[in-house]
Amino acid sequence: MKKSLQFFTLLLFIPILTWSQTTVSGKVVNSKGEGIPFVSVLEDGTSNGTTSDTDGNFQLKISKLPTNLKASFIGFKTQKLHITTSSNIIISLAEESVGLDEVIVTGNRAKPRTVLDSPVPIDNIGVSELKSSGQTSIDQMLTYKVPSYNSSNQTISDATAHFDPADLRGLGPSRTLVLVNGKRKNQSALVYINDTPGKGEVGTDMKSIPTAAIERIEVLRDGASAQYGSDAIAGVINIILKKNVEYTTLNLNSGITTEGDGFNIGADVNSTLTLGENGGYANFTLAYYKQEYTNRAGEPGGDGLFGVIFGDDAILNGTLPWLQENPDMGMTVGQPEMEKGELFYNMALPFKNNAAEFYSFGGLNTRKGTSFALYRTPYWVPDPFNLLHDSGTEYQGFQPTFETDITDFMNSIGLKFDLFGFNADLSGTFGINSVDYTIGNTLNPDLGAASPTNFNAGGYSFSNLIANFDLSKNYGDISISLGAEARKEVFKADAGEPDSYFGGGAQSFPGIQPANAVNEDRTNFGVYAGLDWDASKDFLVGGAVRYEDFSDFGSNSSWKISSRYKLGNKGALRASYGTGFRAPSLHQIYLSNIQTLVSGGTISNQGTFNNVDPVIRDGLGVPQLHAETSKNLSAGFTFKPAKNFLFSLDFYKIDVDDRVLFTGEVGFDGDDNTINPVEQILNDYSVTSIKFFINAVNTETTGADFMASYSNIEVGSGTLGIHFAGNFNNIKIVGQIATPQVLADNGYDIFNRKEQARITDSRPKTKIILGFDYDLDKFSAQLNNTYFGEVTWQHASDPSKDQTFDGKVVTDLNFGYDFSEKVAVSLSINNLLNVYPDAIDTKGDFVTDLGGRFKYPWEVNQFGFNGTILKAGISYKF
């Protein structure tokens, strides 16, 4: 490891030795003078060449002057140019009559290709298409534009409600890698430990990047660990930031549900400053957004939870006066309150006659949120010292708030240059996400009259520092790429104030105790290489290999092969096979806490012990966490029989071994006469149940993605576009759950039916999107229909209490009108038909809906339950 880092450090000084070399430089443009990215520029008659960058600029070492250059790119006519000078060369390409769609950069470092030309499936979604969804955040926009991507609002789930787990192909948040401008985005500080999709996993904070800063998003729907490293098992999401925009744009928008709650308002501005005289730019985005909470709590009248727990018929049947006045038991169940501000930038400064480029990008997101815990009814938690109500007034109970202060920061800085004829990219990236907790409107009963009503409960942070050195070069029909990456990750847990965890702790969330505070880090070093060979104008074969070494658990090697065969200029057959891996996150290794939850019909403190704790390793025999491994097979075809019609179909199979899971509850077996070894551990640590992380599950995911698009259909005086896409996905657990021997010997099930279903059935197995876009002069309209397939909630032990929630169609309608080139307005109606998920059917189990507090499913959630939302916006360019 030390020698590898020394080698990497030596590479940092190589560019200093090469800047004096002579090159020719210029720009490739289209008929409008706009730069064309990724054009192949060759010294005619040789294999010596390069590709233009994202702005169309290129630089190339040549053998002599004068000489001839040849520029070619799919969708444009090949152009030859005789040059006699070494700088400010302009190559203008004319468009072919039929192109093969958009250019993408994700999935191939050496020679970016078009969506149709790629050997693996990639979605290329522009910002205008994202906005046409009518959604306000990136995770929701992708949910309604990419069938295999899912994210939904969570509720009554502590900090999880402020992040909303998201995933590709139902494989969990941990197995999708997120990039910004091709650089790894830091993960969030939060582990999803509540009963939601993605439980026990760590994702990327998809709410941390403003839409106004984004040019497009590329979604690689294929395993890519051999190219990008850990986490890219399900795929890669690459967020491309805006560059040199023509106008400054100001957007104002607002919305509200038809129930009169959830009011939101947002504003953003995006602009570009010109830097220097060689096409340099600095793009800036400033954004603000605020939303109020929604409430869709159940109104059962009686309390089926505490009526059973306390054995009180007045509580159970709702004859208690307080319940008659509060049939919803005081609950607030819905989206949380949130207020956020964001500042992002993206800049590039070419120099040395465009032979090199300095670039930097990044941003800061800060947001505060408030969600709600279970309402503490008067018959559940008393307030004898009048801390939360005035003396002499009737005590009504209280609903604790879970307040978060989230900060996400990312910044990359780099240099692109020529190195011995290679395109070199040297960069450094720092990212950090932190979340601090405040528990409000609550009390700590063990402090009596001295209890505060607001508590600093501590918080978490995760950061990474990354250095990358990437090289690429085209040798005629062969494109090669290679590089190295060094990364340091740090996970911290900070203790709350003593009052928050004293005794039983603050109601709803005992603060993080000093014993659970951690400050841990690890380093890893990786190297990779890739090669693509255009064996003929139709046949492409490629491969990649990557090796990574982690300081905590060891090393991993992964590889991938891919191929594509063109069907003339009408489409292509494509396939890939590769291995992948995901390193266990630092959060999963070191997280420990105690939390108050409803378990087994009682209110209890549950302990999460980390993977290095002797209780887990020595007492229960849980092994050290190690990397998950995967095998990914994909095959499909793309077809473009006409200029405006496009179709693709891809099948996939993904096997993941040794998945890291967060176990179900391990508690007392109910036998009061004997104490088994596991129960002794629980007694020693004063907890009623224990959870931990372990490599224990193998899964098999199979499915298919399809996409069809027919655009520019003349209808009346306007044009119509039709978009049809879908995902069919099935996940099953293969083999036995790897249960530690001491737990197996004592009859414990560490991953019961309910937890297994969270992996296999908590996301829709079918999702289909049908959209229509119509443009008529200054008027535009979009009608989008999204079918979310059924999901299933399984009872922990009784199959007769399982419930399948039927699939539903959510319809969104959007209108736009351009008053002028600079002023435009929009109107959106999300969930036009006011569709809600099926209501929960408890089938006699009072825990399923927590005694009627939840009307709609909260552990499996297809699309949230806010109902119809009305939104309006105005955009001004200047």
Tab-separated table of C-alpha atoms in Angstrom, residues 445-855:
chain	number	residue	atom	x	y	z
A	445	PRO	CA	-38.971	11.285	32.208
A	446	ASP	CA	-35.922	10.177	34.204
A	447	LEU	CA	-34.886	13.824	34.695
A	448	GLY	CA	-38.214	14.715	36.257
A	449	ALA	CA	-38.879	18.450	36.657
A	450	ALA	CA	-35.311	19.226	35.517
A	451	SER	CA	-35.884	17.785	32.052
A	452	PRO	CA	-35.358	20.103	29.073
A	453	THR	CA	-37.923	19.971	26.276
A	454	ASN	CA	-35.333	20.195	23.467
A	455	PHE	CA	-32.233	18.017	23.249
A	456	ASN	CA	-29.059	18.061	21.202
A	457	ALA	CA	-28.949	14.366	20.367
A	458	GLY	CA	-25.579	14.325	18.550
A	459	GLY	CA	-24.938	13.575	14.895
A	460	TYR	CA	-22.901	11.874	12.191
A	461	SER	CA	-20.548	12.890	9.417
A	462	PHE	CA	-18.850	11.123	6.531
A	463	SER	CA	-16.117	12.541	4.320
A	464	ASN	CA	-13.760	11.372	1.609
A	465	LEU	CA	-10.630	12.796	0.057
A	466	ILE	CA	-9.838	11.420	-3.416
A	467	ALA	CA	-6.939	11.810	-5.825
A	468	ASN	CA	-7.333	10.592	-9.407
A	469	PHE	CA	-4.917	10.303	-12.323
A	470	ASP	CA	-6.499	9.180	-15.593
A	471	LEU	CA	-4.952	8.617	-19.021
A	472	SER	CA	-6.614	7.867	-22.349
A	473	LYS	CA	-5.544	7.653	-25.980
A	474	ASN	CA	-6.886	6.539	-29.332
A	475	TYR	CA	-4.676	4.478	-31.630
A	476	GLY	CA	-6.856	4.452	-34.711
A	477	ASP	CA	-9.397	1.721	-34.013
A	478	ILE	CA	-8.041	1.013	-30.529
A	479	SER	CA	-8.864	3.172	-27.513
A	480	ILE	CA	-7.115	2.637	-24.226
A	481	SER	CA	-7.598	4.081	-20.762
A	482	LEU	CA	-5.751	3.582	-17.502
A	483	GLY	CA	-5.448	5.334	-14.205
A	484	ALA	CA	-5.071	5.290	-10.465
A	485	GLU	CA	-7.123	6.437	-7.494
A	486	ALA	CA	-6.224	7.012	-3.847
A	487	ARG	CA	-9.008	7.616	-1.337
A	488	LYS	CA	-9.347	8.302	2.384
A	489	GLU	CA	-12.711	8.006	4.123
A	490	VAL	CA	-13.668	9.233	7.593
A	491	PHE	CA	-16.812	8.396	9.575
A	492	LYS	CA	-17.645	10.245	12.792
A	493	ALA	CA	-20.393	9.890	15.372
A	494	ASP	CA	-20.658	12.730	17.915
A	495	ALA	CA	-22.343	12.244	21.275
A	496	GLY	CA	-25.387	14.248	22.265
A	497	GLU	CA	-25.770	16.299	25.412
A	498	PRO	CA	-25.943	14.179	28.606
A	499	ASP	CA	-29.612	14.979	29.230
A	500	SER	CA	-30.528	13.412	25.885
A	501	TYR	CA	-29.333	9.941	26.899
A	502	PHE	CA	-29.607	10.068	30.722
A	503	GLY	CA	-31.563	7.094	32.018
A	504	GLY	CA	-33.981	5.988	29.329
A	505	GLY	CA	-33.178	9.080	27.291
A	506	ALA	CA	-35.324	11.657	25.569
A	507	GLN	CA	-38.698	10.369	24.426
A	508	SER	CA	-38.633	9.199	20.773
A	509	PHE	CA	-34.838	9.251	20.313
A	510	PRO	CA	-32.271	8.835	23.104
A	511	GLY	CA	-29.184	10.838	22.173
A	512	ILE	CA	-25.966	9.257	20.958
A	513	GLN	CA	-23.987	8.182	24.016
A	514	PRO	CA	-20.239	8.821	24.448
A	515	ALA	CA	-19.688	5.074	24.259
A	516	ASN	CA	-21.173	5.153	20.748
A	517	ALA	CA	-19.109	8.124	19.549
A	518	VAL	CA	-16.494	7.156	16.949
A	519	ASN	CA	-13.901	8.744	14.693
A	520	GLU	CA	-12.706	6.083	12.268
A	521	ASP	CA	-11.021	6.186	8.877
A	522	ARG	CA	-9.606	3.954	6.192
A	523	THR	CA	-7.634	4.336	2.978
A	524	ASN	CA	-7.718	2.524	-0.307
A	525	PHE	CA	-5.729	2.588	-3.521
A	526	GLY	CA	-6.937	1.409	-6.903
A	527	VAL	CA	-5.594	1.033	-10.435
A	528	TYR	CA	-7.536	0.249	-13.586
A	529	ALA	CA	-7.079	-0.275	-17.310
A	530	GLY	CA	-9.523	-0.460	-20.176
A	531	LEU	CA	-9.360	-1.171	-23.897
A	532	ASP	CA	-11.892	-0.813	-26.723
A	533	TRP	CA	-11.212	-2.225	-30.164
A	534	ASP	CA	-13.313	-1.276	-33.181
A	535	ALA	CA	-12.477	-4.479	-35.052
A	536	SER	CA	-14.519	-3.175	-37.972
A	537	LYS	CA	-16.864	-0.278	-38.565
A	538	ASP	CA	-19.644	-2.429	-37.079
A	539	PHE	CA	-17.982	-4.660	-34.492
A	540	LEU	CA	-16.684	-3.363	-31.153
A	541	VAL	CA	-15.177	-5.376	-28.317
A	542	GLY	CA	-13.977	-3.904	-25.053
A	543	GLY	CA	-12.705	-4.838	-21.637
A	544	ALA	CA	-11.688	-3.363	-18.312
A	545	VAL	CA	-9.950	-4.569	-15.162
A	546	ARG	CA	-9.504	-2.922	-11.766
A	547	TYR	CA	-7.610	-3.744	-8.590
A	548	GLU	CA	-8.303	-2.075	-5.238
A	549	ASP	CA	-6.658	-2.470	-1.851
A	550	PHE	CA	-8.447	-1.361	1.344
A	551	SER	CA	-6.646	-0.778	4.605
A	552	ASP	CA	-9.338	-2.466	6.714
A	553	PHE	CA	-10.501	-5.648	4.973
A	554	GLY	CA	-8.106	-6.366	2.097
A	555	SER	CA	-8.184	-6.223	-1.690
A	556	ASN	CA	-10.469	-6.962	-4.604
A	557	SER	CA	-10.086	-7.426	-8.341
A	558	SER	CA	-12.916	-7.012	-10.816
A	559	TRP	CA	-13.174	-7.211	-14.590
A	560	LYS	CA	-15.621	-6.663	-17.414
A	561	ILE	CA	-15.950	-7.451	-21.114
A	562	SER	CA	-18.440	-5.880	-23.511
A	563	SER	CA	-19.278	-5.980	-27.182
A	564	ARG	CA	-21.481	-4.267	-29.736
A	565	TYR	CA	-22.370	-5.066	-33.332
A	566	LYS	CA	-23.930	-2.326	-35.448
A	567	LEU	CA	-26.872	-3.051	-37.673
A	568	GLY	CA	-25.737	-0.544	-40.269
A	569	ASN	CA	-26.729	2.915	-39.079
A	570	LYS	CA	-30.091	1.650	-37.806
A	571	GLY	CA	-29.080	0.190	-34.457
A	572	ALA	CA	-26.891	-2.351	-32.716
A	573	LEU	CA	-26.725	-5.599	-30.743
A	574	ARG	CA	-24.880	-5.316	-27.419
A	575	ALA	CA	-23.840	-7.422	-24.462
A	576	SER	CA	-21.574	-7.324	-21.423
A	577	TYR	CA	-20.423	-9.564	-18.592
A	578	GLY	CA	-18.401	-8.577	-15.587
A	579	THR	CA	-17.659	-8.940	-11.926
A	580	GLY	CA	-18.035	-6.246	-9.295
A	581	PHE	CA	-17.772	-5.520	-5.623
A	582	ARG	CA	-18.949	-3.218	-2.879
A	583	ALA	CA	-16.812	-2.476	0.136
A	584	PRO	CA	-18.749	-2.398	3.424
A	585	SER	CA	-19.174	1.246	4.336
A	586	LEU	CA	-17.439	2.664	7.383
A	587	HIS	CA	-20.922	3.438	8.716
A	588	GLN	CA	-21.877	-0.242	8.601
A	589	ILE	CA	-18.663	-1.256	10.330
A	590	TYR	CA	-18.678	1.280	13.175
A	591	LEU	CA	-22.272	2.421	13.766
A	592	SER	CA	-23.686	1.740	17.216
A	593	ASN	CA	-26.631	3.307	19.034
A	594	ILE	CA	-29.711	2.721	21.157
A	595	GLN	CA	-33.107	3.677	19.801
A	596	THR	CA	-36.683	3.552	21.079
A	597	LEU	CA	-38.928	1.548	18.757
A	598	VAL	CA	-42.102	-0.503	18.847
A	599	SER	CA	-41.067	-4.138	18.914
A	600	GLY	CA	-43.044	-7.268	19.554
A	601	GLY	CA	-45.998	-5.318	20.932
A	602	THR	CA	-43.922	-3.372	23.474
A	603	ILE	CA	-41.947	-0.145	23.585
A	604	SER	CA	-38.283	-1.014	23.958
A	605	ASN	CA	-34.693	0.177	23.777
A	606	GLN	CA	-32.905	-1.644	20.998
A	607	GLY	CA	-29.149	-1.710	20.750
A	608	THR	CA	-27.135	-1.664	17.529
A	609	PHE	CA	-23.626	-2.945	18.209
A	610	ASN	CA	-20.880	-2.277	15.689
A	611	ASN	CA	-18.871	-4.912	13.879
A	612	VAL	CA	-15.688	-4.411	15.915
A	613	ASP	CA	-17.378	-4.683	19.311
A	614	PRO	CA	-16.284	-7.757	21.334
A	615	VAL	CA	-19.951	-8.434	22.094
A	616	ILE	CA	-20.530	-9.032	18.400
A	617	ARG	CA	-17.221	-10.543	17.324
A	618	ASP	CA	-16.428	-12.689	20.382
A	619	GLY	CA	-19.810	-13.115	22.042
A	620	LEU	CA	-21.968	-13.810	18.985
A	621	GLY	CA	-19.224	-14.961	16.641
A	622	VAL	CA	-20.036	-12.472	13.873
A	623	PRO	CA	-17.106	-12.336	11.415
A	624	GLN	CA	-15.393	-9.172	10.213
A	625	LEU	CA	-17.323	-7.440	7.449
A	626	HIS	CA	-15.850	-7.958	3.994
A	627	ALA	CA	-16.666	-6.933	0.444
A	628	GLU	CA	-19.798	-8.002	-1.373
A	629	THR	CA	-19.079	-9.479	-4.805
A	630	SER	CA	-21.238	-9.583	-7.910
A	631	LYS	CA	-21.586	-11.040	-11.389
A	632	ASN	CA	-23.455	-8.957	-13.945
A	633	LEU	CA	-24.722	-10.197	-17.325
A	634	SER	CA	-26.484	-7.851	-19.750
A	635	ALA	CA	-27.649	-8.343	-23.360
A	636	GLY	CA	-29.898	-6.358	-25.641
A	637	PHE	CA	-30.283	-4.299	-28.762
A	638	THR	CA	-31.005	-0.776	-29.947
A	639	PHE	CA	-32.939	0.018	-33.076
A	640	LYS	CA	-33.458	3.299	-34.942
A	641	PRO	CA	-35.288	2.562	-38.199
A	642	ALA	CA	-36.096	6.231	-38.786
A	643	LYS	CA	-34.660	9.557	-37.717
A	644	ASN	CA	-37.363	10.159	-35.118
A	645	PHE	CA	-37.992	6.613	-33.880
A	646	LEU	CA	-35.827	4.810	-31.350
A	647	PHE	CA	-36.267	1.492	-29.533
A	648	SER	CA	-34.078	-0.467	-27.121
A	649	LEU	CA	-34.478	-3.648	-25.102
A	650	ASP	CA	-31.997	-5.035	-22.569
A	651	PHE	CA	-32.087	-8.113	-20.359
A	652	TYR	CA	-29.962	-8.461	-17.244
A	653	LYS	CA	-29.003	-10.872	-14.491
A	654	ILE	CA	-27.140	-9.703	-11.385
A	655	ASP	CA	-25.883	-12.086	-8.707
A	656	VAL	CA	-24.682	-10.493	-5.462
A	657	ASP	CA	-22.931	-12.645	-2.862
A	658	ASP	CA	-22.321	-11.857	0.808
A	659	ARG	CA	-24.607	-8.833	0.906
A	660	VAL	CA	-24.144	-6.776	4.039
A	661	LEU	CA	-27.442	-6.710	5.880
A	662	PHE	CA	-28.769	-5.103	9.022
A	663	THR	CA	-30.253	-7.951	11.023
A	664	GLY	CA	-33.711	-8.137	12.441
A	665	GLU	CA	-34.237	-8.016	16.151
A	666	VAL	CA	-32.452	-10.616	18.268
A	667	GLY	CA	-34.199	-10.643	21.648
A	668	PHE	CA	-35.466	-12.830	24.488
A	669	ASP	CA	-36.994	-16.167	23.520
A	670	GLY	CA	-39.911	-15.895	25.978
A	671	ASP	CA	-38.719	-18.664	28.317
A	672	ASP	CA	-38.480	-17.030	31.765
A	673	ASN	CA	-37.012	-20.146	33.364
A	674	THR	CA	-33.689	-20.194	31.539
A	675	ILE	CA	-31.191	-17.645	30.264
A	676	ASN	CA	-29.377	-18.630	27.084
A	677	PRO	CA	-26.018	-17.095	26.084
A	678	VAL	CA	-27.637	-14.541	23.799
A	679	GLU	CA	-30.066	-13.378	26.493
A	680	GLN	CA	-27.174	-12.952	28.888
A	681	ILE	CA	-25.579	-10.485	26.450
A	682	LEU	CA	-28.847	-8.538	26.275
A	683	ASN	CA	-29.072	-8.381	30.062
A	684	ASP	CA	-25.475	-7.254	30.380
A	685	TYR	CA	-26.152	-4.261	28.122
A	686	SER	CA	-29.685	-3.452	29.374
A	687	VAL	CA	-31.372	-3.824	26.015
A	688	THR	CA	-34.421	-5.823	25.044
A	689	SER	CA	-33.057	-6.701	21.627
A	690	ILE	CA	-29.887	-6.341	19.599
A	691	LYS	CA	-29.079	-5.709	15.922
A	692	PHE	CA	-25.845	-5.797	13.968
A	693	PHE	CA	-24.398	-5.816	10.450
A	694	ILE	CA	-23.224	-9.025	8.831
A	695	ASN	CA	-22.389	-10.490	5.403
A	696	ALA	CA	-25.206	-13.005	5.283
A	697	VAL	CA	-27.339	-12.959	2.111
A	698	ASN	CA	-26.897	-13.924	-1.538
A	699	THR	CA	-29.391	-12.521	-4.050
A	700	GLU	CA	-30.229	-13.040	-7.714
A	701	THR	CA	-31.779	-10.182	-9.696
A	702	THR	CA	-33.219	-10.718	-13.162
A	703	GLY	CA	-35.116	-8.323	-15.348
A	704	ALA	CA	-35.491	-6.301	-18.509
A	705	ASP	CA	-35.543	-2.630	-19.497
A	706	PHE	CA	-37.197	-1.334	-22.639
A	707	MET	CA	-37.505	2.118	-24.156
A	708	ALA	CA	-39.333	3.418	-27.252
A	709	SER	CA	-39.427	7.015	-28.420
A	710	TYR	CA	-41.133	8.554	-31.446
A	711	SER	CA	-40.620	12.301	-31.810
A	712	ASN	CA	-41.506	15.156	-34.172
A	713	ILE	CA	-44.851	13.702	-35.230
A	714	GLU	CA	-46.820	16.414	-37.012
A	715	VAL	CA	-50.190	16.903	-35.313
A	716	GLY	CA	-52.076	19.956	-36.446
A	717	SER	CA	-49.698	22.902	-36.487
A	718	GLY	CA	-47.504	21.400	-33.791
A	719	THR	CA	-45.346	18.354	-33.122
A	720	LEU	CA	-45.975	15.400	-30.830
A	721	GLY	CA	-43.481	13.150	-29.078
A	722	ILE	CA	-44.357	9.780	-27.545
A	723	HIS	CA	-42.116	8.100	-24.983
A	724	PHE	CA	-42.720	4.586	-23.674
A	725	ALA	CA	-40.362	2.858	-21.240
A	726	GLY	CA	-40.494	0.163	-18.622
A	727	ASN	CA	-38.638	-2.048	-16.199
A	728	PHE	CA	-39.466	-5.598	-15.105
A	729	ASN	CA	-37.445	-6.684	-12.107
A	730	ASN	CA	-37.370	-9.713	-9.829
A	731	ILE	CA	-35.115	-10.288	-6.825
A	732	LYS	CA	-34.852	-13.497	-4.860
A	733	ILE	CA	-32.698	-14.685	-1.989
A	734	VAL	CA	-30.518	-17.638	-2.948
A	735	GLY	CA	-29.414	-20.219	-0.412
A	736	GLN	CA	-29.478	-19.980	3.357
A	737	ILE	CA	-29.032	-16.930	5.583
A	738	ALA	CA	-25.522	-17.083	7.095
A	739	THR	CA	-26.470	-17.117	10.783
A	740	PRO	CA	-23.661	-17.142	13.403
A	741	GLN	CA	-23.462	-20.499	15.138
A	742	VAL	CA	-24.338	-19.328	18.665
A	743	LEU	CA	-27.510	-17.737	17.345
A	744	ALA	CA	-28.398	-20.720	15.170
A	745	ASP	CA	-27.850	-23.120	18.094
A	746	ASN	CA	-30.294	-21.116	20.211
A	747	GLY	CA	-32.971	-20.911	17.528
A	748	TYR	CA	-32.614	-17.266	16.469
A	749	ASP	CA	-33.696	-16.025	13.049
A	750	ILE	CA	-31.548	-12.990	12.308
A	751	PHE	CA	-33.404	-12.086	9.104
A	752	ASN	CA	-37.078	-12.922	9.351
A	753	ARG	CA	-39.760	-12.881	6.669
A	754	LYS	CA	-40.424	-9.155	7.006
A	755	GLU	CA	-36.744	-8.245	6.607
A	756	GLN	CA	-36.324	-10.618	3.656
A	757	ALA	CA	-39.308	-9.034	1.901
A	758	ARG	CA	-37.696	-5.627	2.329
A	759	ILE	CA	-34.980	-6.866	-0.063
A	760	THR	CA	-37.220	-8.755	-2.482
A	761	ASP	CA	-40.611	-6.990	-2.522
A	762	SER	CA	-40.438	-3.427	-1.154
A	763	ARG	CA	-39.883	-1.869	-4.597
A	764	PRO	CA	-42.218	-2.319	-7.604
A	765	LYS	CA	-41.339	-5.351	-9.709
A	766	THR	CA	-42.907	-3.584	-12.686
A	767	LYS	CA	-42.731	0.081	-13.561
A	768	ILE	CA	-43.907	1.535	-16.856
A	769	ILE	CA	-43.803	5.139	-18.061
A	770	LEU	CA	-45.898	6.479	-20.958
A	771	GLY	CA	-45.430	10.130	-21.827
A	772	PHE	CA	-46.684	12.530	-24.478
A	773	ASP	CA	-45.017	15.860	-25.343
A	774	TYR	CA	-46.737	18.393	-27.560
A	775	ASP	CA	-45.212	21.647	-28.835
A	776	LEU	CA	-47.171	24.314	-30.687
A	777	ASP	CA	-45.301	27.531	-31.318
A	778	LYS	CA	-44.910	29.109	-27.865
A	779	PHE	CA	-47.102	26.529	-26.118
A	780	SER	CA	-46.017	23.133	-24.785
A	781	ALA	CA	-47.747	20.358	-22.867
A	782	GLN	CA	-46.659	17.067	-21.332
A	783	LEU	CA	-48.857	14.223	-20.139
A	784	ASN	CA	-46.940	11.561	-18.211
A	785	ASN	CA	-48.379	8.325	-16.854
A	786	THR	CA	-46.271	6.203	-14.493
A	787	TYR	CA	-47.411	2.751	-13.472
A	788	PHE	CA	-45.926	1.607	-10.165
A	789	GLY	CA	-46.345	-2.148	-9.859
A	790	GLU	CA	-47.438	-3.998	-6.772
A	791	VAL	CA	-45.317	-4.302	-3.642
A	792	THR	CA	-45.677	-6.787	-0.804
A	793	TRP	CA	-45.297	-6.425	2.947
A	794	GLN	CA	-44.638	-9.673	4.775
A	795	HIS	CA	-45.368	-10.328	8.402
A	796	ALA	CA	-42.365	-11.366	10.467
A	797	SER	CA	-43.750	-14.830	11.235
A	798	ASP	CA	-47.373	-15.235	10.045
A	799	PRO	CA	-47.904	-15.495	6.239
A	800	SER	CA	-51.662	-15.066	6.677
A	801	LYS	CA	-51.064	-11.440	7.667
A	802	ASP	CA	-49.041	-10.566	4.548
A	803	GLN	CA	-50.457	-7.833	2.316
A	804	THR	CA	-49.849	-7.043	-1.345
A	805	PHE	CA	-50.511	-3.436	-2.336
A	806	ASP	CA	-51.869	-3.208	-5.874
A	807	GLY	CA	-50.114	-1.385	-8.667
A	808	LYS	CA	-51.322	2.158	-9.413
A	809	VAL	CA	-50.978	4.699	-12.236
A	810	VAL	CA	-49.882	8.231	-11.322
A	811	THR	CA	-50.696	10.850	-13.977
A	812	ASP	CA	-48.873	14.184	-14.256
A	813	LEU	CA	-49.924	17.060	-16.509
A	814	ASN	CA	-47.652	19.996	-17.315
A	815	PHE	CA	-48.177	23.124	-19.397
A	816	GLY	CA	-45.680	25.743	-20.545
A	817	TYR	CA	-45.943	29.017	-22.429
A	818	ASP	CA	-43.154	31.254	-23.708
A	819	PHE	CA	-44.325	34.859	-23.685
A	820	SER	CA	-41.056	35.808	-25.315
A	821	GLU	CA	-37.536	34.505	-25.774
A	822	LYS	CA	-36.861	35.572	-22.190
A	823	VAL	CA	-40.084	35.031	-20.231
A	824	ALA	CA	-41.852	31.684	-19.769
A	825	VAL	CA	-44.432	30.296	-17.357
A	826	SER	CA	-45.346	26.743	-16.361
A	827	LEU	CA	-48.193	24.952	-14.606
A	828	SER	CA	-47.957	21.389	-13.277
A	829	ILE	CA	-50.496	19.043	-11.774
A	830	ASN	CA	-48.744	16.093	-10.162
A	831	ASN	CA	-50.912	13.060	-9.481
A	832	LEU	CA	-53.794	14.529	-11.480
A	833	LEU	CA	-56.277	11.830	-10.448
A	834	ASN	CA	-55.404	12.004	-6.730
A	835	VAL	CA	-54.225	8.391	-6.552
A	836	TYR	CA	-53.201	6.896	-3.202
A	837	PRO	CA	-51.707	3.501	-2.311
A	838	ASP	CA	-54.010	0.819	-0.973
A	839	ALA	CA	-54.860	1.290	2.688
A	840	ILE	CA	-53.266	-1.047	5.219
A	841	ASP	CA	-55.256	-4.154	6.107
A	842	THR	CA	-53.973	-5.236	9.526
A	843	LYS	CA	-55.653	-8.656	9.409
A	844	GLY	CA	-55.812	-8.543	13.184
A	845	ASP	CA	-52.203	-7.499	13.819
A	846	PHE	CA	-52.249	-4.201	15.722
A	847	VAL	CA	-48.529	-3.575	15.100
A	848	THR	CA	-48.899	-3.510	11.294
A	849	ASP	CA	-50.426	-0.016	11.274
A	850	LEU	CA	-49.346	0.856	14.843
A	851	GLY	CA	-52.850	0.711	16.158
A	852	GLY	CA	-54.386	2.639	13.264
A	853	ARG	CA	-51.893	5.507	13.272
A	854	PHE	CA	-50.882	4.724	9.688
A	855	LYS	CA	-53.541	4.587	6.999
